[in-house]
PDB file of C-alpha atoms in Angstrom:
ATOM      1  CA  UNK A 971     127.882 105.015 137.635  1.00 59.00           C
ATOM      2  CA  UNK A 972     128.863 102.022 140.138  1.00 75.00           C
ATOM      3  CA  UNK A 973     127.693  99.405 138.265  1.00 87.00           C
ATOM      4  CA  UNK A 974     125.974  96.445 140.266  1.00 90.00           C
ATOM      5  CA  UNK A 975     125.981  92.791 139.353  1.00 94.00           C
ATOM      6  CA  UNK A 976     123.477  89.922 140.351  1.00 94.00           C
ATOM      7  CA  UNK A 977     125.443  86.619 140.640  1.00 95.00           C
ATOM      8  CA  UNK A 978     123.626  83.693 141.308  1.00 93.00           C
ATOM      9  CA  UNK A 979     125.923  80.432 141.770  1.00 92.00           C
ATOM     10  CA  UNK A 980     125.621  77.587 143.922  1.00 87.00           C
ATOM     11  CA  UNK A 981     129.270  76.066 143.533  1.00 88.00           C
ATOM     12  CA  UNK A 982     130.332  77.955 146.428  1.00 88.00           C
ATOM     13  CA  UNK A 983     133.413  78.167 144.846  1.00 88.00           C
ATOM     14  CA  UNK A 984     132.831  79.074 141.684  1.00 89.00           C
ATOM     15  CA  UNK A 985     130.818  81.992 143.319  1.00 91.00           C
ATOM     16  CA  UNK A 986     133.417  83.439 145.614  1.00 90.00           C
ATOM     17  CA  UNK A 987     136.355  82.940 143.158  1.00 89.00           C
ATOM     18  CA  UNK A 988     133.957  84.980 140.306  1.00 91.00           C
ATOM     19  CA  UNK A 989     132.682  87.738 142.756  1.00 92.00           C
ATOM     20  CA  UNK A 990     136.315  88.549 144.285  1.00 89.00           C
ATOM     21  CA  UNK A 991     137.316  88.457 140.413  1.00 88.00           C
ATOM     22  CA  UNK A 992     134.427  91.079 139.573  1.00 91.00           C
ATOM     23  CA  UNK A 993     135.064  93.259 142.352  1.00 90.00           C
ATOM     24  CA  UNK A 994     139.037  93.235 141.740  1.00 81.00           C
ATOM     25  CA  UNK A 995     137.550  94.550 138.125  1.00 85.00           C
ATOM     26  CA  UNK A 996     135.948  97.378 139.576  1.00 83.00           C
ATOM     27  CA  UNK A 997     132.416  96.096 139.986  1.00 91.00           C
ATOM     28  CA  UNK A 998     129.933  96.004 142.465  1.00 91.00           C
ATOM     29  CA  UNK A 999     128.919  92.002 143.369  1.00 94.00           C
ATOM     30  CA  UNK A1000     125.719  90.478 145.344  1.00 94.00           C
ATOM     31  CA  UNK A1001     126.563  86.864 145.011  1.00 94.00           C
ATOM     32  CA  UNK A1002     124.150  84.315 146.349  1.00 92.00           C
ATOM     33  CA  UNK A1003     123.847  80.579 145.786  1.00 89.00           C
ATOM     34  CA  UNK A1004     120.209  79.781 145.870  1.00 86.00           C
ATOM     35  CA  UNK A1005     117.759  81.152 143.188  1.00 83.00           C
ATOM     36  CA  UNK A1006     114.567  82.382 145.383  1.00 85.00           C
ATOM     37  CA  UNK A1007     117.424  84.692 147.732  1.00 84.00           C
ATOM     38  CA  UNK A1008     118.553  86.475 144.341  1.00 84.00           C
ATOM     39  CA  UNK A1009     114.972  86.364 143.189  1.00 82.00           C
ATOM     40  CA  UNK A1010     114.226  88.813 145.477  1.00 81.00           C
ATOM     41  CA  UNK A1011     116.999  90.891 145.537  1.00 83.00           C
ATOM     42  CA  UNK A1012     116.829  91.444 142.087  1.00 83.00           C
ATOM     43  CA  UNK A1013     113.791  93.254 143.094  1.00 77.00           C
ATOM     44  CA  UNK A1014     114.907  95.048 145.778  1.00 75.00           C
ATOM     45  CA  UNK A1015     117.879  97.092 144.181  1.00 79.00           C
ATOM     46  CA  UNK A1016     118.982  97.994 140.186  1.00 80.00           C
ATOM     47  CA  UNK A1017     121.293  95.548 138.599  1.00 88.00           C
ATOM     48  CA  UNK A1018     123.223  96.236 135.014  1.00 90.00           C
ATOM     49  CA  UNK A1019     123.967  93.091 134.884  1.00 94.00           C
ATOM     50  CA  UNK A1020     122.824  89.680 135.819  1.00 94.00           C
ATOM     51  CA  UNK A1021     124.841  86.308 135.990  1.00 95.00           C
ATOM     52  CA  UNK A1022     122.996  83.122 136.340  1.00 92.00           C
ATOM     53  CA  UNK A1023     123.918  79.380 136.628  1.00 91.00           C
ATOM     54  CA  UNK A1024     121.018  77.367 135.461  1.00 87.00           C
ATOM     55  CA  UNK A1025     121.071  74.325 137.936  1.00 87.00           C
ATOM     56  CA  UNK A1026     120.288  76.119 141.104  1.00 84.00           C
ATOM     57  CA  UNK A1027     118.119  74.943 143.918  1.00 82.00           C
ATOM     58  CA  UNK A1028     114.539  75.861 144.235  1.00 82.00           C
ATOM     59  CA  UNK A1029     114.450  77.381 140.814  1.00 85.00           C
ATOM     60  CA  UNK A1030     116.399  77.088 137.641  1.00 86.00           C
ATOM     61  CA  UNK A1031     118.468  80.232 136.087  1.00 87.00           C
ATOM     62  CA  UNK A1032     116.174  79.862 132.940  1.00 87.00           C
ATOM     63  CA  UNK A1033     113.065  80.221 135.377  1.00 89.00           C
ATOM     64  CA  UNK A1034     114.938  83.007 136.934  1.00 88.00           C
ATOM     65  CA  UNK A1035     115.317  84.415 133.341  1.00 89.00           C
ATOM     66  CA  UNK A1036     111.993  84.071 132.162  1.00 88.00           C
ATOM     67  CA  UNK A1037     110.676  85.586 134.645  1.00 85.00           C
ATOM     68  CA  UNK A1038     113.331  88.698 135.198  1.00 85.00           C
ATOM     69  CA  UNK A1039     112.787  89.704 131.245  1.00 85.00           C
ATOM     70  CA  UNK A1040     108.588  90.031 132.360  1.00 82.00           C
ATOM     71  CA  UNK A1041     109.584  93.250 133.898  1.00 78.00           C
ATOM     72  CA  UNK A1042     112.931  94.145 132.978  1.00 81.00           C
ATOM     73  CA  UNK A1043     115.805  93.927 129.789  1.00 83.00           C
ATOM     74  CA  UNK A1044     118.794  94.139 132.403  1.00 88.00           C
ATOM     75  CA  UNK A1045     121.822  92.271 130.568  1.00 91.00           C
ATOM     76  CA  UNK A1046     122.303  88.415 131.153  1.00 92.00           C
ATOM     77  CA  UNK A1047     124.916  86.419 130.723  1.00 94.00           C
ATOM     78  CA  UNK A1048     124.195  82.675 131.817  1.00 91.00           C
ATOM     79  CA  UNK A1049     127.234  80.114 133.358  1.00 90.00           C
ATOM     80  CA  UNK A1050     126.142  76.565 133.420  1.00 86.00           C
ATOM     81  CA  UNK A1051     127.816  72.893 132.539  1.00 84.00           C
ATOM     82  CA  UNK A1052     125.044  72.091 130.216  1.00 81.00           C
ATOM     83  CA  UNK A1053     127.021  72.574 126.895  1.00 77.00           C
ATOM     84  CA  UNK A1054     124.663  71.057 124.962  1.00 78.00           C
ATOM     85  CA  UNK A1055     122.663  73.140 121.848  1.00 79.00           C
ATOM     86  CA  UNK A1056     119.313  72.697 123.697  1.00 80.00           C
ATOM     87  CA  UNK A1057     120.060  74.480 126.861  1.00 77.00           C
ATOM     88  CA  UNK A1058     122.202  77.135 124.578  1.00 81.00           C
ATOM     89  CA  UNK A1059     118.932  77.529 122.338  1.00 84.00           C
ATOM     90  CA  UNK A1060     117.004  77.760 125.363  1.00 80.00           C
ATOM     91  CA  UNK A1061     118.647  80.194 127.048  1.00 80.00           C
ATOM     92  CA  UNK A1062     118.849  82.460 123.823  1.00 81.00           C
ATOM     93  CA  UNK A1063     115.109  82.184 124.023  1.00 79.00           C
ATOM     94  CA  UNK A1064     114.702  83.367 127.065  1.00 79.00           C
ATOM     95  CA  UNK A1065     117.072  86.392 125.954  1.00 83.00           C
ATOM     96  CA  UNK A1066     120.021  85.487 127.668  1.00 87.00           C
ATOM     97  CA  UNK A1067     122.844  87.767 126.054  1.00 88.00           C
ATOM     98  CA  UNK A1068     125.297  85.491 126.283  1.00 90.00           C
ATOM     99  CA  UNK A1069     126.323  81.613 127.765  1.00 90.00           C
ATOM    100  CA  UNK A1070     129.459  80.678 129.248  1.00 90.00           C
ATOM    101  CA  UNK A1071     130.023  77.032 129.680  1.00 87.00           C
ATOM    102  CA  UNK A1072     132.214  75.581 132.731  1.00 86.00           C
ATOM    103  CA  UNK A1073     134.951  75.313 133.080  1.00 86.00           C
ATOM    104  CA  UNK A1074     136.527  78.580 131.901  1.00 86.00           C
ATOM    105  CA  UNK A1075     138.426  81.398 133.652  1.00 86.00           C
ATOM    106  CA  UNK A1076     137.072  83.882 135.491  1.00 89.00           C
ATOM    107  CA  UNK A1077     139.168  86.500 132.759  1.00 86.00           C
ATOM    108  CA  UNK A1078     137.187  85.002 130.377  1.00 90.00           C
ATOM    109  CA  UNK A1079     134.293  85.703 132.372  1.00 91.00           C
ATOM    110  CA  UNK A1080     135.301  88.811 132.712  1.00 90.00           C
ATOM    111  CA  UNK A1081     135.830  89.866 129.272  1.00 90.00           C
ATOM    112  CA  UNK A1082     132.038  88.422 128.469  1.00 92.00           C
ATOM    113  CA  UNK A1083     130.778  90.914 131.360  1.00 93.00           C
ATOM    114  CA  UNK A1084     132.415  93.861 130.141  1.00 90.00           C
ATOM    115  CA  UNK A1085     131.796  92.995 126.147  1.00 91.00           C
ATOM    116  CA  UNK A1086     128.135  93.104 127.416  1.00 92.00           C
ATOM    117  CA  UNK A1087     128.289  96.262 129.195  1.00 90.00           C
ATOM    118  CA  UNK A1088     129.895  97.762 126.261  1.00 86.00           C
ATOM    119  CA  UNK A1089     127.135  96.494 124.047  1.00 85.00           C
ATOM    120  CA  UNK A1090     124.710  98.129 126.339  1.00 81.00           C
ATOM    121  CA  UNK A1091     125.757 101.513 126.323  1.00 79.00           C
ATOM    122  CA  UNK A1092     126.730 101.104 130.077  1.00 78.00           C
ATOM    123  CA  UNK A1093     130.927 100.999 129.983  1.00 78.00           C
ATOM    124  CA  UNK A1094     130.650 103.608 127.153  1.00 74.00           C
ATOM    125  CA  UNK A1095     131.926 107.147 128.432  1.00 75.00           C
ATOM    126  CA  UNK A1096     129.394 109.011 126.934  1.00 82.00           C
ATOM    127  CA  UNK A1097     126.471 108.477 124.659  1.00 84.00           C
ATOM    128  CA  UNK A1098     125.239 110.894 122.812  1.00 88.00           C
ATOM    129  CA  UNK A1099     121.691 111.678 121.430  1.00 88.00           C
ATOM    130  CA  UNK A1100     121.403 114.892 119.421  1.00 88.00           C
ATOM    131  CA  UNK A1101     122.667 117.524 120.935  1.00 90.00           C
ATOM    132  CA  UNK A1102     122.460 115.270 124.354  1.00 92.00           C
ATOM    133  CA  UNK A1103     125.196 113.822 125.856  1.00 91.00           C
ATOM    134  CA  UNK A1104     125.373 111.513 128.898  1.00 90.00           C
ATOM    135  CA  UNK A1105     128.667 110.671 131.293  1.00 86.00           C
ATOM    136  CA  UNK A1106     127.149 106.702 133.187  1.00 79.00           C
ATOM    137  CA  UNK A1107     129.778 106.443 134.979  1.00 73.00           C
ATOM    138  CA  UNK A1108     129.856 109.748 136.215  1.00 77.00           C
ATOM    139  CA  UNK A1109     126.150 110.185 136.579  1.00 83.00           C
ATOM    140  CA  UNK A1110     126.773 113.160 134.085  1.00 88.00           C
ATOM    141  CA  UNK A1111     124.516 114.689 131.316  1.00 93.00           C
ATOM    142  CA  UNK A1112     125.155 117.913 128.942  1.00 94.00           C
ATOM    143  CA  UNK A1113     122.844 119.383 126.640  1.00 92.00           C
ATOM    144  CA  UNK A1114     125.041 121.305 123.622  1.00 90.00           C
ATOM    145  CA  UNK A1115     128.089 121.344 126.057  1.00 90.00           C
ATOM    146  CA  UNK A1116     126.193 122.446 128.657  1.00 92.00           C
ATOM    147  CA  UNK A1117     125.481 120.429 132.099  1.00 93.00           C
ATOM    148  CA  UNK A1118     121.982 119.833 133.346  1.00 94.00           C
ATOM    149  CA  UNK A1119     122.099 119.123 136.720  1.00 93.00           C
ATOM    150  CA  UNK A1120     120.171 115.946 137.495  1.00 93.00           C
ATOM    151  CA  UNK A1121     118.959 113.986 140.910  1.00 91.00           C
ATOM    152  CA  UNK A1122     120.021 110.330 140.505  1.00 87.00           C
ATOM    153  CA  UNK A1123     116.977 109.116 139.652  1.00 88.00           C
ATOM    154  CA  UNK A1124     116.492 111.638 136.824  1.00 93.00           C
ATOM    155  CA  UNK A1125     119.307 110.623 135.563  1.00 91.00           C
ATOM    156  CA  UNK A1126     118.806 106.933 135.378  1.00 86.00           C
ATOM    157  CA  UNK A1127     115.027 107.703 134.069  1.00 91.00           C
ATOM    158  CA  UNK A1128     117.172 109.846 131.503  1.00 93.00           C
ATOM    159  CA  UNK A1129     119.597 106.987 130.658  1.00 88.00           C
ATOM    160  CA  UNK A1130     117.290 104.333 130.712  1.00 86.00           C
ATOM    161  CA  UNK A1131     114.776 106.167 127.904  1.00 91.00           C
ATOM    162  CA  UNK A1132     118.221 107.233 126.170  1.00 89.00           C
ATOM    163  CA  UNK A1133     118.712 102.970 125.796  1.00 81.00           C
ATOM    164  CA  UNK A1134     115.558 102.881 124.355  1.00 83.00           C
ATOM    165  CA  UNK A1135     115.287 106.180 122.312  1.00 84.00           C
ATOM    166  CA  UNK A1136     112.644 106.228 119.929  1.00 84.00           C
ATOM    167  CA  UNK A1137     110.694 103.255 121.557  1.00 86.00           C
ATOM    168  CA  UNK A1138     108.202 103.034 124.605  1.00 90.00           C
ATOM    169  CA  UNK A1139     109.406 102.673 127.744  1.00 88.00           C
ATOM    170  CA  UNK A1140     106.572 101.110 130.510  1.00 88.00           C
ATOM    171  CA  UNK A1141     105.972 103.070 133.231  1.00 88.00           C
ATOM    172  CA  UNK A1142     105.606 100.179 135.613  1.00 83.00           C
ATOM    173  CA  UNK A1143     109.069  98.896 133.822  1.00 81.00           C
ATOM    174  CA  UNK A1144     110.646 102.446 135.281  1.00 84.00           C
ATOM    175  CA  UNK A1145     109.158 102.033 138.289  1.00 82.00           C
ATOM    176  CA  UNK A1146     110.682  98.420 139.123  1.00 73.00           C
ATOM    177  CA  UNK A1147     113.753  98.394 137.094  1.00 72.00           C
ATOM    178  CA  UNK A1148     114.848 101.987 139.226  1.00 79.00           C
ATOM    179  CA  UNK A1149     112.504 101.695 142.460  1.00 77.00           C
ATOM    180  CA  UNK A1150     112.593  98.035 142.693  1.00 65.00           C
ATOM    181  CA  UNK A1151     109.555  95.792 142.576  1.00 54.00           C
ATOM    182  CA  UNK A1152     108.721  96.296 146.407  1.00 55.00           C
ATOM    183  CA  UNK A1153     108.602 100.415 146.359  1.00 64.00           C
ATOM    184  CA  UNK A1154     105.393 101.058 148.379  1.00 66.00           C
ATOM    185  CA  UNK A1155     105.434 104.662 147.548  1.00 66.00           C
ATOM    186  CA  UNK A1156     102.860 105.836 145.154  1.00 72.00           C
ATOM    187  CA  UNK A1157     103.380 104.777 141.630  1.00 73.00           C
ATOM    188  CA  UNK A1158     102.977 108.265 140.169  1.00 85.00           C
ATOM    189  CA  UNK A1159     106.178 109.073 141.759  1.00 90.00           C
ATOM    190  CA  UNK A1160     107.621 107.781 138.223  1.00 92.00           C
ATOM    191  CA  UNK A1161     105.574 110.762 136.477  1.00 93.00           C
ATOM    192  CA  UNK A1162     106.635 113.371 138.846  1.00 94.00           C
ATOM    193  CA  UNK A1163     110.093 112.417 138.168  1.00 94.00           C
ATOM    194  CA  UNK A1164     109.516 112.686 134.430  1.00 95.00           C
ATOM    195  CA  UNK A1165     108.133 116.153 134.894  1.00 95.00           C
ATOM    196  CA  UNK A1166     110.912 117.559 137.001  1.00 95.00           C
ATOM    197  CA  UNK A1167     113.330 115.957 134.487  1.00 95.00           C
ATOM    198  CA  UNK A1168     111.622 117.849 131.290  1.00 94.00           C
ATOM    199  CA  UNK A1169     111.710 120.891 133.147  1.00 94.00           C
ATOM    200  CA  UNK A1170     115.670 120.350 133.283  1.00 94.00           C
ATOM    201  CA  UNK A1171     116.052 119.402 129.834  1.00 93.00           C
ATOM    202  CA  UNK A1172     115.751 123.130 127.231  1.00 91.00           C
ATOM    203  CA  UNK A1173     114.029 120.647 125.022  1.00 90.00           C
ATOM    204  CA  UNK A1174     111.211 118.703 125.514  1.00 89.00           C
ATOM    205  CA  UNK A1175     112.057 115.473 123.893  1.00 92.00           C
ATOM    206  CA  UNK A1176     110.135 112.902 125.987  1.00 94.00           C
ATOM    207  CA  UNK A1177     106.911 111.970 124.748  1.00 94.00           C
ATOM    208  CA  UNK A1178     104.048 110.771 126.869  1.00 94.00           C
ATOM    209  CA  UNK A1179     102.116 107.823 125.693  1.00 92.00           C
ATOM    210  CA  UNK A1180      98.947 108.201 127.769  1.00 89.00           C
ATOM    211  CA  UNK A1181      98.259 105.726 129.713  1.00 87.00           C
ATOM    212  CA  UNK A1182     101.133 103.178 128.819  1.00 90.00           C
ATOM    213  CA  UNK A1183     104.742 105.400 129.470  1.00 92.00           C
ATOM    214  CA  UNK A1184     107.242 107.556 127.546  1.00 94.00           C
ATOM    215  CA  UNK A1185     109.302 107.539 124.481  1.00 93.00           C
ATOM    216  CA  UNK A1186     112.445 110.016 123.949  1.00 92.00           C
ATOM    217  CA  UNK A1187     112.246 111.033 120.484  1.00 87.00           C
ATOM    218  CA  UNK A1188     115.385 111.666 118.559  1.00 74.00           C
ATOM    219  CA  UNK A1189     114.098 113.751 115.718  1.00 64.00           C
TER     220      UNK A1189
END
């Protein structure tokens, strides 16, 4: 799995010396230094990670924040000089996962990205789920050994429920988090997805909740 960072930075510095850091790491970096421009590309592709300054022009990283976690729980990891408990406590509260305060160095930085990642099941090499086992970065899944041969999208519908096993998973959360917010495409495209994807799996362990989304059950 290539995975994709938001960075969102308006020391111009400070945002070219962290995204050539990132990408020297391995990772894939949009870096922009204005708030409404990441806005909506946050919207427009599928981010594991986002990185947000808070003092920004047009709109804060907090706002930013607040706003991403109405739709989506993508990991965020907030860079700011306000080192003072009330912008920490602030950003926890808008469930930041984590707050870096300037200066530092960008292997610090680093270190916080990929301790993230790891915390999210995304730099793991496989997770495993019953008899189910799934390969992110190779965009891999096996079923008792066995490979199931997935389209992309299944398999980030897959992963994504797999993060969440055991709890309900929004269909219009699906359908922005892996179509992005501006798909124009009809919205049932999310179910069709989830049917071809059962019809993979030689167990059905994805449960409908009518009306609302899906739930992978473990048991």
């Amino acid at each position: 799995m290539d995975i994709q960072i938001l960075l969102v930075e308006d020391d111009e510095h400070i945002c070219n010396a962290a995204k050539a850091f990132l990408e020297n790491a391995g990772f894939i970096v949009d870096a922009f230094d204005d708030g409404l421009k990441a806005w909506e590309m946050f919207y427009n592709k599928t981010y594991q990670l986002v990185i947000l300054d808070i003092m920004l022009p047009n709109i804060s990283g907090l706002e930013i924040l607040k706003e991403i976690r109405k739709h989506s729980d993508v990991p965020a990891l907030i860079i700011t000089a306000l080192a003072d408990d009330e912008h920490q406590l602030t950003a926890f509260s808008s469930h930041a996962d984590d707050y870096i305060t300037k200066p530092f160095a960008m292997i610090i930085l680093l270190k916080r990205a990929e301790a993230i990642l790891r915390r999210t099941g995304i730099l793991k090499e496989e997770i495993c789920v019953g008899d189910l086992s799934l390969f992110p970065i190779a965009y891999k899944a096996t079923f008792q050994g066995e490979d199931i041969l997935l389209t992309p999208k299944e398999f980030e519908l897959l992963f994504m429920l797999v993060q969440n096993k055991d709890n309900i998973v929004l269909r219009e959360r699906m359908l922005v988090q892996i179509w992005g917010y501006d798909f124009e495409g009809n919205e049932r495209i999310v179910d069709t997805h989830i049917k071809n994807l059962r019809s993979k799996l030689p167990v059905n362990i994805i449960k409908t909740i009518k009306g609302i989304g899906y739930r992978l059950e473990t048991e």
